mmCIF file of C-alpha atoms and ligand atoms in Angstrom:
data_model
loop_
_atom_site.group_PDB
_atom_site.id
_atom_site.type_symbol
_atom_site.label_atom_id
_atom_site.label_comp_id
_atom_site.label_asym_id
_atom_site.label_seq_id
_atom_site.Cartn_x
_atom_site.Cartn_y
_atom_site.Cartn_z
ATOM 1 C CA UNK M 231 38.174 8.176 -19.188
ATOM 2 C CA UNK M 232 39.007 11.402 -20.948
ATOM 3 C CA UNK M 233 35.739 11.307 -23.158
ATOM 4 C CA UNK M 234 32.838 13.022 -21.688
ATOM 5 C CA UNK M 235 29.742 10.103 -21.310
ATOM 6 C CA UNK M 236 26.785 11.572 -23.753
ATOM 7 C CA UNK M 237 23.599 10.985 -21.273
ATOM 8 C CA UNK M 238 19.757 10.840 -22.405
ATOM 9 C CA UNK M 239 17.525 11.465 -19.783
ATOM 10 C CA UNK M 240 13.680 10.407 -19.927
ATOM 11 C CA UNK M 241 11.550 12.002 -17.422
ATOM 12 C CA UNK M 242 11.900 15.922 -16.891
ATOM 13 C CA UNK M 243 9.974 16.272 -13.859
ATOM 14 C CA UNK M 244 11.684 17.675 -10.785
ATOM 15 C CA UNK M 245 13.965 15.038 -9.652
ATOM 16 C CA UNK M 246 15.152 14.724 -13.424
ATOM 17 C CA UNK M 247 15.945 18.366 -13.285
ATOM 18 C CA UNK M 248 18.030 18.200 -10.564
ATOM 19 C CA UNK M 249 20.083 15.523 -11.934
ATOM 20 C CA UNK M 250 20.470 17.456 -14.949
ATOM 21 C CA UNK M 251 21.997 20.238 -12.984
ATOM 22 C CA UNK M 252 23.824 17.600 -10.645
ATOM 23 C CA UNK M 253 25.442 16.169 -13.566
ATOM 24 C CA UNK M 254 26.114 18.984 -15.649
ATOM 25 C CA UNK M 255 26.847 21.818 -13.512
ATOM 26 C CA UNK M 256 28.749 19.944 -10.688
ATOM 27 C CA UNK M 257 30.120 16.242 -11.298
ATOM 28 C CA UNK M 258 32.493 15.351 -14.162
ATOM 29 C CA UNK M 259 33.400 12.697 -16.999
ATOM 30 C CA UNK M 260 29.569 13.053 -18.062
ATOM 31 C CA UNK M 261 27.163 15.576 -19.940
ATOM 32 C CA UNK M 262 23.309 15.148 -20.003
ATOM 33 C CA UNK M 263 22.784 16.183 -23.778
ATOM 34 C CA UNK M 264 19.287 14.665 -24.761
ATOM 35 C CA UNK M 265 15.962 15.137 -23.120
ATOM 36 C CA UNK M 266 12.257 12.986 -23.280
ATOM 37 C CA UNK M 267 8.828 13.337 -21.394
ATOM 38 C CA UNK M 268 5.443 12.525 -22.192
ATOM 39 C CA UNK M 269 4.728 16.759 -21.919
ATOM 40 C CA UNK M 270 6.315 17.522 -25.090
ATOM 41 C CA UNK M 271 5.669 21.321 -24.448
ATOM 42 C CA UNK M 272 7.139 21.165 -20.952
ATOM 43 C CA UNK M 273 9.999 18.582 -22.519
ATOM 44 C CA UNK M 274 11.197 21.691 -25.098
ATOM 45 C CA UNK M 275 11.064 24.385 -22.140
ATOM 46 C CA UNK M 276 13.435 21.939 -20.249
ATOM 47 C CA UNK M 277 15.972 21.325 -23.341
ATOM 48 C CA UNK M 278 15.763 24.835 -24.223
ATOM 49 C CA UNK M 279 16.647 26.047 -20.646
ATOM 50 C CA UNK M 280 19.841 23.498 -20.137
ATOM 51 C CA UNK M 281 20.429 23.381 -23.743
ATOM 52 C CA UNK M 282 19.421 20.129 -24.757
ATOM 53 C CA UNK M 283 18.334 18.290 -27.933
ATOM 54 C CA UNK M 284 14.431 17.296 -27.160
ATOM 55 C CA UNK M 285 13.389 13.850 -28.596
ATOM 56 C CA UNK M 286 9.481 13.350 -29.396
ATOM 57 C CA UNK M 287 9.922 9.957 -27.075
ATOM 58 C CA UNK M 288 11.963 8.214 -24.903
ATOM 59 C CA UNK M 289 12.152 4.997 -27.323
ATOM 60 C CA UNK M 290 13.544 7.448 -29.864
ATOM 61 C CA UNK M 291 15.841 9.457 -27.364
ATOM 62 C CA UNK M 292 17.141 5.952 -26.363
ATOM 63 C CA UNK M 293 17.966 4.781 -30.197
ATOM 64 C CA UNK M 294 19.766 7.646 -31.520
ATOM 65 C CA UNK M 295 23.497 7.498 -31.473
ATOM 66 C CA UNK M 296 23.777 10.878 -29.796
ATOM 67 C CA UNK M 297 22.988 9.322 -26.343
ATOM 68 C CA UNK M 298 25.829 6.420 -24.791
ATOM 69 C CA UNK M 299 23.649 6.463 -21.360
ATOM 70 C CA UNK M 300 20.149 6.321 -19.929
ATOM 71 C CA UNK M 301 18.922 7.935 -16.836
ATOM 72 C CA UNK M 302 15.172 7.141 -16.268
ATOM 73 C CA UNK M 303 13.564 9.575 -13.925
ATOM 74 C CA UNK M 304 9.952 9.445 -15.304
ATOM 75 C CA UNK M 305 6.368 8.085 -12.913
ATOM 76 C CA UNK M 306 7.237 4.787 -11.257
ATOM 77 C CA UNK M 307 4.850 2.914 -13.095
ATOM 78 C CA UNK M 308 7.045 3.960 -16.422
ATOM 79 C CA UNK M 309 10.499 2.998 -15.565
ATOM 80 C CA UNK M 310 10.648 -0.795 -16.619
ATOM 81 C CA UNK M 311 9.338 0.202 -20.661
ATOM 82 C CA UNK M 312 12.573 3.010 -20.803
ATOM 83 C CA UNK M 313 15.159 0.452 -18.763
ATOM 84 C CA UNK M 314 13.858 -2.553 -21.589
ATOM 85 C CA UNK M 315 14.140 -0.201 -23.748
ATOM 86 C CA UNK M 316 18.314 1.186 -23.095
ATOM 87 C CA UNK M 317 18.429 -2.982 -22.078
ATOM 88 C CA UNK M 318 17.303 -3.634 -26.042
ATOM 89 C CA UNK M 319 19.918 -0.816 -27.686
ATOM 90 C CA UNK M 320 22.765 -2.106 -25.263
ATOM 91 C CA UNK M 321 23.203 0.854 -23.154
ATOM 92 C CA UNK M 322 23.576 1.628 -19.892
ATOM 93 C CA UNK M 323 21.023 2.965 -17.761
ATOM 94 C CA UNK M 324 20.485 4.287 -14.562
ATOM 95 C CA UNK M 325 16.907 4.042 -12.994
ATOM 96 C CA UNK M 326 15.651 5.779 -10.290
ATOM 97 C CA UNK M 327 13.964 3.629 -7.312
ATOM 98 C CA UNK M 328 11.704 1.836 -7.834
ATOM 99 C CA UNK M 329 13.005 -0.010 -10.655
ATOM 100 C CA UNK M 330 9.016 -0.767 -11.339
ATOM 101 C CA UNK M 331 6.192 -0.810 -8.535
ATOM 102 C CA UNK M 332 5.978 -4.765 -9.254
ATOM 103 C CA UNK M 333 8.087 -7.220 -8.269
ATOM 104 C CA UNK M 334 7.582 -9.945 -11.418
ATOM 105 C CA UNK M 335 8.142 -6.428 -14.023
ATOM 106 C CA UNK M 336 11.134 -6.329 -11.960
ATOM 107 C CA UNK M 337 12.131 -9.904 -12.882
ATOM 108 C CA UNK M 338 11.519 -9.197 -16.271
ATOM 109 C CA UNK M 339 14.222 -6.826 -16.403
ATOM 110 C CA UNK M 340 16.533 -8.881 -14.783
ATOM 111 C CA UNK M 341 15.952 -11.594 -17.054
ATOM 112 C CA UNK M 342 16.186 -9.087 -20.515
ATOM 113 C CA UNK M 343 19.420 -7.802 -18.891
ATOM 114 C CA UNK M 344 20.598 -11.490 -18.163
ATOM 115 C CA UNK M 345 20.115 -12.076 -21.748
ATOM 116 C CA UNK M 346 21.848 -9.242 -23.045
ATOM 117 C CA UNK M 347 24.941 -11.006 -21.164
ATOM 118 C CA UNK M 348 25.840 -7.399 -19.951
ATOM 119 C CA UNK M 349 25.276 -5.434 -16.549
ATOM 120 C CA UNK M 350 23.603 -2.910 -17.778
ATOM 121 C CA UNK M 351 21.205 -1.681 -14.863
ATOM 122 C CA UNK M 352 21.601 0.146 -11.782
ATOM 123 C CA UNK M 353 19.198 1.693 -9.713
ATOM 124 C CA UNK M 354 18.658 4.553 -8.032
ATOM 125 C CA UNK M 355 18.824 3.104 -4.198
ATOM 126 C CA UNK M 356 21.262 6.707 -2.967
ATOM 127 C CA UNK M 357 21.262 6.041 0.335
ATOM 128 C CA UNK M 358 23.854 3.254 -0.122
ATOM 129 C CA UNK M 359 25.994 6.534 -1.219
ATOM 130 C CA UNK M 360 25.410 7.995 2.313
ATOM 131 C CA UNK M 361 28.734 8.724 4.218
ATOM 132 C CA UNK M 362 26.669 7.866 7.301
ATOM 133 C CA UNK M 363 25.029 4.630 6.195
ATOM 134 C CA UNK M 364 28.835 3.575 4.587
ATOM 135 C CA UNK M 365 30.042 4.300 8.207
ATOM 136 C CA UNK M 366 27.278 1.533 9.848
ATOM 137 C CA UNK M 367 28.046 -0.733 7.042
ATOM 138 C CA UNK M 368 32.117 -0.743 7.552
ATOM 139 C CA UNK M 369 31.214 -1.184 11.549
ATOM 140 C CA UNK M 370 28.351 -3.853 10.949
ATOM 141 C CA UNK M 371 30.468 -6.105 8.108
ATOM 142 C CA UNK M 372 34.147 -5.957 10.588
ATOM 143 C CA UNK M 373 31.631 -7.389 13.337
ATOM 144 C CA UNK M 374 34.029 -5.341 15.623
ATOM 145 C CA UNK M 375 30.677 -4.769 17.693
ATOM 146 C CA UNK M 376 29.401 -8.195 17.570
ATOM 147 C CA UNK M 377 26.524 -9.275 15.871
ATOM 148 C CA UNK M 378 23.484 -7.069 14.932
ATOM 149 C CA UNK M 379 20.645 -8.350 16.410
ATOM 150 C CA UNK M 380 17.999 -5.345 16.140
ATOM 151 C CA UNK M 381 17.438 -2.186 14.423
ATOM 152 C CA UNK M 382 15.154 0.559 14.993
ATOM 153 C CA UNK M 383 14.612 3.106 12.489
ATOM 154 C CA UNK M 384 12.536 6.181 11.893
ATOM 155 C CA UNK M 385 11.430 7.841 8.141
ATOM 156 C CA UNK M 386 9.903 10.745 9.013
ATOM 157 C CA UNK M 387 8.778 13.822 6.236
ATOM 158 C CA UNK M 388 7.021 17.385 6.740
ATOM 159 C CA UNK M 389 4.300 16.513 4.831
ATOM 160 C CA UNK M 390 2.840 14.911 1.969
ATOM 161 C CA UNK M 391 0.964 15.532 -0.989
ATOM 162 C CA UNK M 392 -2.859 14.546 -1.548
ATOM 163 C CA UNK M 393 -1.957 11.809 -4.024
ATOM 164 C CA UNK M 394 -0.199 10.403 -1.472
ATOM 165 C CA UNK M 395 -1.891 7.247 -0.087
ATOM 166 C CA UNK M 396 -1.256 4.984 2.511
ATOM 167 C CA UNK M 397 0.646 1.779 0.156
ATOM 168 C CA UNK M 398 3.307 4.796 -0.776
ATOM 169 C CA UNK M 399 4.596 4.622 2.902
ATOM 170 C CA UNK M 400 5.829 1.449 2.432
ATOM 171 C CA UNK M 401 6.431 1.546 -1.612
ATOM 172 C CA UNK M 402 7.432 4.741 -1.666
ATOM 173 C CA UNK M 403 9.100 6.005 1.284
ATOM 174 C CA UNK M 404 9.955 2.702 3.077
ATOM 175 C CA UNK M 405 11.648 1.103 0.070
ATOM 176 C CA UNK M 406 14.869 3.223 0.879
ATOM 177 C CA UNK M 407 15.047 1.189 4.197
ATOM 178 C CA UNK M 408 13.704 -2.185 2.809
ATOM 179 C CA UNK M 409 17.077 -1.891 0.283
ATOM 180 C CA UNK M 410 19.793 -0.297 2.727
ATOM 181 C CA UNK M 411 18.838 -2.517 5.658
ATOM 182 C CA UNK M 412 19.201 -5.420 3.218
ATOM 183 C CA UNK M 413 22.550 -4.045 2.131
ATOM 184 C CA UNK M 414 23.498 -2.399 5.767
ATOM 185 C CA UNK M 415 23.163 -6.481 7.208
ATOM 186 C CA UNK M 416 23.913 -8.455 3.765
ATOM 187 C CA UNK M 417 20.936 -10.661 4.323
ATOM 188 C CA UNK M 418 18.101 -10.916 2.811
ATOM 189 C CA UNK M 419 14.504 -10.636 4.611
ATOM 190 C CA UNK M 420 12.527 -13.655 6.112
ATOM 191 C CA UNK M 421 9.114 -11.462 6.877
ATOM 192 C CA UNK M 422 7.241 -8.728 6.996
ATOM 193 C CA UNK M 423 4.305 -7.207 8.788
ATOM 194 C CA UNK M 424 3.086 -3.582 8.974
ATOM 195 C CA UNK M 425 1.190 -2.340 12.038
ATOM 196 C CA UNK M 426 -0.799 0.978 12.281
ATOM 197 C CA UNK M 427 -0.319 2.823 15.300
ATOM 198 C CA UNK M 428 -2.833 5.709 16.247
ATOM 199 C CA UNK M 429 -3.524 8.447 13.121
ATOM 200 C CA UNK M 430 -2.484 11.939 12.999
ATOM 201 C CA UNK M 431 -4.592 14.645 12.873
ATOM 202 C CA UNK M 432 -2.826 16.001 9.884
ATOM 203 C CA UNK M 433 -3.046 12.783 7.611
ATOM 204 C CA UNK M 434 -5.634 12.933 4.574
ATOM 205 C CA UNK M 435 -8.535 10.716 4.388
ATOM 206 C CA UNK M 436 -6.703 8.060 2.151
ATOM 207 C CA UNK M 437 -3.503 7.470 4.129
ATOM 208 C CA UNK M 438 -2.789 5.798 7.445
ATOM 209 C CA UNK M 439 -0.130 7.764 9.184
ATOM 210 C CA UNK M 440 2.228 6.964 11.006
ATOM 211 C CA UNK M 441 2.934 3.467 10.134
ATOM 212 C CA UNK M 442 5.264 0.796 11.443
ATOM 213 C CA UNK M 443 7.388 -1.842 9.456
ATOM 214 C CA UNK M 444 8.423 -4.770 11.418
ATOM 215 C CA UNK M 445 11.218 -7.204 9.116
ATOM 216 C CA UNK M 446 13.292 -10.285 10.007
ATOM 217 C CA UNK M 447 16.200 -11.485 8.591
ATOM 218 C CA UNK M 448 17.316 -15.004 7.065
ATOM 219 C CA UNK M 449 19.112 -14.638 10.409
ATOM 220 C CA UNK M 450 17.112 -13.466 12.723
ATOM 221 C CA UNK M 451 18.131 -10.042 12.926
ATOM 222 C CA UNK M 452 14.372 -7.822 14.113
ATOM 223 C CA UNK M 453 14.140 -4.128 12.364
ATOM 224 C CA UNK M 454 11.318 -1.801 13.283
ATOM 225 C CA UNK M 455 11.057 1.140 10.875
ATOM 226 C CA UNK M 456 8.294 4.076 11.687
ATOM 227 C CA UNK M 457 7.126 6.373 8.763
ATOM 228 C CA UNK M 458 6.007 8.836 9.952
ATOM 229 C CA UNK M 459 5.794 11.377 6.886
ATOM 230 C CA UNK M 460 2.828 13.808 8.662
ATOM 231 C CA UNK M 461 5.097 15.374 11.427
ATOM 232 C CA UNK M 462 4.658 18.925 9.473
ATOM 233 C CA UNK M 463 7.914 19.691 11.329
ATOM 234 C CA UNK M 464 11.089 17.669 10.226
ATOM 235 C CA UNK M 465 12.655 15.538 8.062
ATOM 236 C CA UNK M 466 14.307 12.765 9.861
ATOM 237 C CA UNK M 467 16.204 9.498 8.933
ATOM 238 C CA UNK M 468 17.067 7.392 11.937
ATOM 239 C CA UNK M 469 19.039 4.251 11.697
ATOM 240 C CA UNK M 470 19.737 2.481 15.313
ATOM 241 C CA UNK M 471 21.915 -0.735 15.074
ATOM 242 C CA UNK M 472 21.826 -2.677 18.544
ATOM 243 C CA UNK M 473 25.362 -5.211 18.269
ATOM 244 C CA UNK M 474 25.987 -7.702 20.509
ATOM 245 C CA UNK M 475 28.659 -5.312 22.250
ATOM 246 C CA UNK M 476 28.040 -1.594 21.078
ATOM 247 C CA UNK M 477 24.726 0.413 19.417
ATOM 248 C CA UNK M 478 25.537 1.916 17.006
ATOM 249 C CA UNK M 479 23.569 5.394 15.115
ATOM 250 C CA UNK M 480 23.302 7.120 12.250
ATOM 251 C CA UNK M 481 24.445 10.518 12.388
ATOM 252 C CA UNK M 482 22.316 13.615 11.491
ATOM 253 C CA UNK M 483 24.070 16.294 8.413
ATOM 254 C CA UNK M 484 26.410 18.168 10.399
ATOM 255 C CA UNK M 485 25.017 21.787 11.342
ATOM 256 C CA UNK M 486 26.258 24.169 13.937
ATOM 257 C CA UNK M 487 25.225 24.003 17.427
ATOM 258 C CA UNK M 488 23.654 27.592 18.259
ATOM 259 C CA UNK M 489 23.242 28.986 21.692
ATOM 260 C CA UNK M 490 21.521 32.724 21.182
ATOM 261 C CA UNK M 491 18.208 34.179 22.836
ATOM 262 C CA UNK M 492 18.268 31.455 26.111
ATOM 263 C CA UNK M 493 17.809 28.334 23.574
ATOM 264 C CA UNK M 494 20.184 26.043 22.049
ATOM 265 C CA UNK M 495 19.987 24.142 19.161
ATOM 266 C CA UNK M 496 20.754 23.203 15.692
ATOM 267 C CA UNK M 497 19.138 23.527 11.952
ATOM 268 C CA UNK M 498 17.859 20.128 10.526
ATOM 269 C CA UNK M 499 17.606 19.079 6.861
ATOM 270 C CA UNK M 500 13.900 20.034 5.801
ATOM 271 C CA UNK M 501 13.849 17.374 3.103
ATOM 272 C CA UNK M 502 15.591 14.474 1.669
ATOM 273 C CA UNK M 503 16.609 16.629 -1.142
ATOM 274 C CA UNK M 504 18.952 18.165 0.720
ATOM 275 C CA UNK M 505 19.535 15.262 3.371
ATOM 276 C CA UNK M 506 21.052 13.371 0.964
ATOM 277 C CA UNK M 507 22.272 16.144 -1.745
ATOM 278 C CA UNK M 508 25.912 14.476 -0.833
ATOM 279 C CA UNK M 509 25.041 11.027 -1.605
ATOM 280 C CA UNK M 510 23.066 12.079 -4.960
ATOM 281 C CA UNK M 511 26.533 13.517 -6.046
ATOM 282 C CA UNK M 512 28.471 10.821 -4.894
ATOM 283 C CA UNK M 513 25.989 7.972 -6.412
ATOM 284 C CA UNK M 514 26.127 9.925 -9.851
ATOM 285 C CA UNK M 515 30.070 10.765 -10.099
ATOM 286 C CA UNK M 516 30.454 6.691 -9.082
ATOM 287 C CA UNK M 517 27.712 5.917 -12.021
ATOM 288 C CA UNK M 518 29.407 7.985 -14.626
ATOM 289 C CA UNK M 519 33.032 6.592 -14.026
ATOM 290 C CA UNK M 520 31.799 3.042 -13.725
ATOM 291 C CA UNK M 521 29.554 3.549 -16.701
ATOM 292 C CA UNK M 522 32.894 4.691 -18.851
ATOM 293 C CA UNK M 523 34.714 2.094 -17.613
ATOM 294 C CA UNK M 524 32.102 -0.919 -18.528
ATOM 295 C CA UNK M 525 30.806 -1.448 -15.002
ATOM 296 C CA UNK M 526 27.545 -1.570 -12.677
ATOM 297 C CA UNK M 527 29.261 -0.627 -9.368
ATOM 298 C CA UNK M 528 25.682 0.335 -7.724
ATOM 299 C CA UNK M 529 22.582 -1.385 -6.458
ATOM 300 C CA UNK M 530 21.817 -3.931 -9.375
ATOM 301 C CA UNK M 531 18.647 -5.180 -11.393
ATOM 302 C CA UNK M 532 18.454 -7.987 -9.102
ATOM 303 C CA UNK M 533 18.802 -5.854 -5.929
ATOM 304 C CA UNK M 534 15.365 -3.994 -7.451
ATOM 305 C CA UNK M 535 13.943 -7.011 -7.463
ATOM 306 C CA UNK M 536 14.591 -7.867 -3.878
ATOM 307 C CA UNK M 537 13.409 -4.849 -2.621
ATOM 308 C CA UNK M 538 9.779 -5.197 -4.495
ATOM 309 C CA UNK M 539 9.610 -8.556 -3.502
ATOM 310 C CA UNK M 540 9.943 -7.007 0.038
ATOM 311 C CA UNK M 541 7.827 -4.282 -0.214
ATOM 312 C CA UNK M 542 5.060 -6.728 -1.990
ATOM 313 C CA UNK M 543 5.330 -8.616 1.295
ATOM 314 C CA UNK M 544 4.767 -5.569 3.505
ATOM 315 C CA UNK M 545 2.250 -3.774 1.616
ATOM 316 C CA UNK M 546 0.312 -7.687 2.263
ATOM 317 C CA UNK M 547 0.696 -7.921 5.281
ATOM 318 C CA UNK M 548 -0.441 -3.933 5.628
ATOM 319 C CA UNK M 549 -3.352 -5.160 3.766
ATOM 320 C CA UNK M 550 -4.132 -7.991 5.676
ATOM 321 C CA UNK M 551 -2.648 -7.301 9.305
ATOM 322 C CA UNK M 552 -0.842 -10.670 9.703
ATOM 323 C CA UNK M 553 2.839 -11.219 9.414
ATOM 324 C CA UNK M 554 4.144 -12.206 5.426
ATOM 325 C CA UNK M 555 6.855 -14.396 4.154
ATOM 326 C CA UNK M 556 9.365 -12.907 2.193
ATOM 327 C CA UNK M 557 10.153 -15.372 -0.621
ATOM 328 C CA UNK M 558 12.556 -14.530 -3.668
ATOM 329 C CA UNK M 559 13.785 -16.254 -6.519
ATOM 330 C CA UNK M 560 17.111 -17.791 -6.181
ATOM 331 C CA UNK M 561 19.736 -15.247 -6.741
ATOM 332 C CA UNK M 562 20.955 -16.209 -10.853
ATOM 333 C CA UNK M 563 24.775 -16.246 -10.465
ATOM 334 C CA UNK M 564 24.644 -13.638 -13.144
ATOM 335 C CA UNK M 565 24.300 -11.136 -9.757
ATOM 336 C CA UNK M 566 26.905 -13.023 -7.596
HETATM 337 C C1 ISE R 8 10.389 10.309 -1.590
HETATM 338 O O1 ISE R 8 9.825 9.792 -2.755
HETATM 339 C C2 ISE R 8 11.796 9.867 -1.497
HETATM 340 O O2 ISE R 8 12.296 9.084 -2.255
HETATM 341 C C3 ISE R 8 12.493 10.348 -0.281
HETATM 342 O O3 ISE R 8 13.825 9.949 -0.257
HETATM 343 C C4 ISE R 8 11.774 9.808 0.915
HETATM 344 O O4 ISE R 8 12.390 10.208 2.106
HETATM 345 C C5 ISE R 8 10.324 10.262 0.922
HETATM 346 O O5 ISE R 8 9.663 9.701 2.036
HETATM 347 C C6 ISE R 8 9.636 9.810 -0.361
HETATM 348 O O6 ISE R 8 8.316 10.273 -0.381
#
């Protein structure tokens, strides 16, 4: 593990950046040393500042012997050509969610890395990394509490940009709770439906908000999840497990309680950058040592593919106002 993994990254755009930093300014065993992005001006300006070799395109960047790794942090809509792509030269590669926007691209992946005969995909699901979330998993899995039988849960954002429309609160936002609820309760998801209750003031033309996301298990197990990503006040992540015997919560980041000028309170994260800063470091460092070693240790090809096929179901029955099936392929024991 002494070697230092050589990393290409395709997509310089602001969460790229701050894996670049993440990786090379704070984690170990890895170095991002190669840089892609459709902007070929802004591309150079991002190579030049962490000193890294720019490559005219990702397909090229992905090729050259210089780079061992992938990370894919480019639009949505352009992560399943770069993943084919490290898929087709035998690399790793790390994708950030979603793995694509469709569910059968998805399944295309899953069935190029299949025939590679290698795990070569994981995907960028971090808050499976969260010491909170690992915390509800350990309780939910030793059933020490019982069963779970409900969830409610709350996504909540200051505010959103104009290009953000009302399918991105369940594709976008929502797909962090369609693939840690799944992985929270080790079930997969019987149905969806999406209900609308009444809009904020401060929501744009082209997007319902708040919305909420109603799922049932294989077993039975009810989650409610509002987005709510209009407050223009706080960002908040709230994960409520009811067991048959205890109910369980997700904790906030730990701040200080402070008692000055007749009020008491305490800070809260303003975004998830920061929310979840800890489980972007811990998701990386586990990526890079698993990486050296040969592994996928992290949400899998096939666990992208569940959560479209989720999210497919819910942006339907959004769409439609009636309550969806969830049906997947059987899981390929490839995944098992
Ligand atoms: C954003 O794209 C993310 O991935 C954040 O984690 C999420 O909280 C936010 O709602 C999304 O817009």
């Amino acid at each position: 593990m002494a070697k230092e993994l050589k990393i290409g990254i395709v997509g310089t755009g602001a969460i790229g950046r701050t894996h670049i930093e993440r990786i090379n300014n704070k984690l170990s065993g890895g170095k991002v040393v190669a840089c892609a992005d459709q902007n070929a001006d802004f591309c150079k300006s991002v190579a030049e500042k962490y000193g890294l070799k720019a490559f005219e395109t990702g397909e090229e960047m992905i090729a050259s012997p210089e780079v061992e790794a992938v990370i894919v942090t480019t639009l949505d809509p352009f992560h399943a050509e770069y993943v084919l792509a490290a898929i087709a030269a035998g690399k790793p590669v790390f994708c950030e969610k979603p793995l694509a926007p469709e569910a059968e691209t998805c399944k295309k992946i899953v069935d190029a890395e299949m025939a590679s005969g290698k795990h070569l995909v994981q995907v960028g699901f971090m808050r499976r990394y969260d010491a909170g979330y690992k915390q509800l998993k350990e309780a939910i899995r030793s059933r020490k509490y019982g069963e779970p039988l409900m969830l409610h849960c709350a996504h909540r954002n200051p505010g959103v940009d104009t290009n953000y429309d009302t399918p991105m609160e369940v594709e976008n936002s929502m797909i962090h709770e369609i693939d840690v609820l799944r992985w929270l309760l080790g079930e997969d998801y019987a149905t969806a439906e999406v209900v609308f209750p009444k809009k904020t003031r401060k929501a744009h033309e082209n997007l319902q908000d708040p919305q909420i996301m109603i799922l049932t298990t294989k077993s039975g197990v009810r989650i409610d999840v509002e987005a709510f990503v209009c407050t223009g006040h706080c960002y908040q992540i709230k994960c409520e497990v009811c067991c048959e015997d205890a109910i369980l919560n997700l904790p906030e980041s730990p701040t200080i309680n402070v008692c000055a000028e007749a009020h008491v309170g305490h800070d809260i994260d303003a975004d998830w950058s920061t929310r979840f800063a800890d489980a972007y470091d811990t998701e990386f460092q586990e990526w890079i040592n698993s990486t050296k070693e040969g592994r996928v240790d992290g949400p899998t090809a096939w666990d992208g593919y569940a959560g479209q096929v989720a999210a497919a179901a819910a942006s339907k029955a959004r769409d439609t106002q009636s309550v969806v099936e969830i049906v997947y392929d059987p899981m390929p024991a490839f995944y098992q």
